[in-house]
Coordinates of C-alpha atoms in Angstrom, one line a residue:
Q1 CA 252.0 237.3 137.1
V2 CA 248.0 237.0 138.5
Q3 CA 247.4 236.4 142.2
L4 CA 244.1 236.1 143.5
V5 CA 242.7 236.7 146.6
E6 CA 239.7 234.9 148.1
S7 CA 237.1 236.6 150.8
G8 CA 233.5 235.9 151.5
G9 CA 233.0 232.6 152.7
G10 CA 231.9 231.3 156.1
S11 CA 229.6 230.0 157.7
V12 CA 225.7 229.6 157.5
Q13 CA 221.8 227.4 157.2
S14 CA 221.1 226.5 154.6
G15 CA 218.6 227.9 152.5
G16 CA 220.7 230.9 153.5
S17 CA 223.2 233.2 150.7
L18 CA 227.1 233.5 150.4
R19 CA 228.8 235.7 147.9
L20 CA 232.4 235.1 148.4
S21 CA 234.5 237.6 145.8
C22 CA 238.3 237.0 144.2
T23 CA 240.4 239.7 143.7
G24 CA 243.1 239.8 140.9
S25 CA 245.9 241.8 140.1
G26 CA 248.1 241.4 137.4
T27 CA 249.0 243.0 134.8
T28 CA 247.2 240.6 132.6
Y29 CA 244.7 240.6 134.8
S30 CA 242.2 242.2 132.7
T31 CA 242.6 240.2 129.7
Y32 CA 242.2 236.2 130.9
C33 CA 239.0 233.9 131.2
M34 CA 238.6 233.5 135.3
G35 CA 235.9 230.8 137.2
W36 CA 235.3 229.3 140.4
F37 CA 235.8 225.4 141.8
R38 CA 234.4 224.1 144.9
Q39 CA 236.5 220.6 146.6
A40 CA 235.1 219.1 149.5
P41 CA 237.1 216.4 151.9
G42 CA 237.1 213.2 150.6
E43 CA 235.5 214.9 147.0
E44 CA 237.3 216.1 143.4
R45 CA 237.3 218.8 142.4
E46 CA 234.4 220.8 140.3
G47 CA 234.3 223.2 138.0
V48 CA 231.4 225.2 139.8
A49 CA 230.6 228.9 137.1
A50 CA 233.1 230.2 134.4
I51 CA 232.6 233.5 132.7
E52 CA 234.5 234.6 128.9
R53 CA 235.8 238.3 128.5
D54 CA 232.9 238.7 126.4
G55 CA 230.6 238.3 129.4
S56 CA 229.0 234.3 128.7
T57 CA 229.2 232.7 131.5
S58 CA 228.3 228.5 132.2
Y59 CA 227.2 227.0 135.3
A60 CA 227.7 222.8 136.7
D61 CA 224.4 221.8 136.6
S62 CA 224.5 221.4 140.6
V63 CA 224.1 225.1 141.2
K64 CA 221.6 226.0 138.2
G65 CA 219.7 228.4 138.9
R66 CA 221.0 229.4 142.4
F67 CA 224.3 230.5 141.7
T68 CA 225.5 234.0 140.0
I69 CA 228.9 234.7 138.3
S70 CA 229.6 237.9 137.9
Q71 CA 233.2 240.5 137.3
D72 CA 233.6 244.4 137.7
N73 CA 236.2 245.0 135.7
A74 CA 236.8 248.4 137.2
K75 CA 238.2 246.0 140.9
N76 CA 239.7 243.5 139.1
T77 CA 237.4 241.5 140.9
L78 CA 235.2 238.3 140.5
Y79 CA 232.1 237.2 142.4
L80 CA 229.8 234.0 143.1
Q81 CA 226.6 235.6 144.6
M82 CA 225.1 231.9 145.9
D83 CA 221.5 231.7 147.0
S84 CA 219.2 228.4 148.2
L85 CA 222.2 226.6 150.2
K86 CA 222.7 223.3 150.3
P87 CA 224.7 221.4 153.0
E88 CA 226.0 219.7 149.7
D89 CA 227.2 223.1 148.8
T90 CA 229.5 222.4 152.0
A91 CA 233.8 222.2 150.3
M92 CA 236.9 225.1 150.0
Y93 CA 235.8 227.2 147.1
Y94 CA 238.6 228.9 145.4
C95 CA 238.4 231.3 142.5
A96 CA 241.0 230.7 138.9
A97 CA 242.1 232.7 135.8
A98 CA 243.6 231.2 132.9
P99 CA 244.2 232.4 129.8
C100 CA 241.0 232.1 127.4
T101 CA 243.2 229.3 125.4
R102 CA 243.9 227.7 128.2
P103 CA 241.5 225.3 130.7
L104 CA 241.2 227.1 134.4
A105 CA 242.1 224.5 135.6
R106 CA 245.7 224.5 134.5
G107 CA 245.8 228.0 135.4
V108 CA 246.5 230.3 138.7
W109 CA 244.5 229.5 142.1
G110 CA 243.5 231.6 144.9
Q111 CA 244.5 229.9 148.8
G112 CA 240.7 229.6 148.3
T113 CA 237.6 230.1 151.1
Q114 CA 235.7 227.8 153.3
V115 CA 232.0 227.8 152.5
T116 CA 229.7 225.8 155.2
V117 CA 226.0 224.9 155.0
S118 CA 224.8 223.2 158.0
S119 CA 220.8 221.7 157.5

């Protein structure tokens, strides 16, 4: 069973940057597809970015050009570099992992890390 732990959230002013990390454990971690989701209070969960086993990436339109997803397989760690942050990026951010044949939303989730962007 894969387990995920996020870190790196915090408070930052508009225009600032943060890097989120998600460290995974479990024998099957290296075979999973990974991604980041976020959820703001009163809002629906939103897929932010995803990365496939071949390294291909995808992003929500709202973060394209500002966020970058990457992974370090040697460290079992997934990253989300967030630049040019906006107040509307404020949310709880979660990483998720699932077999690549299954939707990420139905995979394993971390506990979340809060990101707050002030104007």
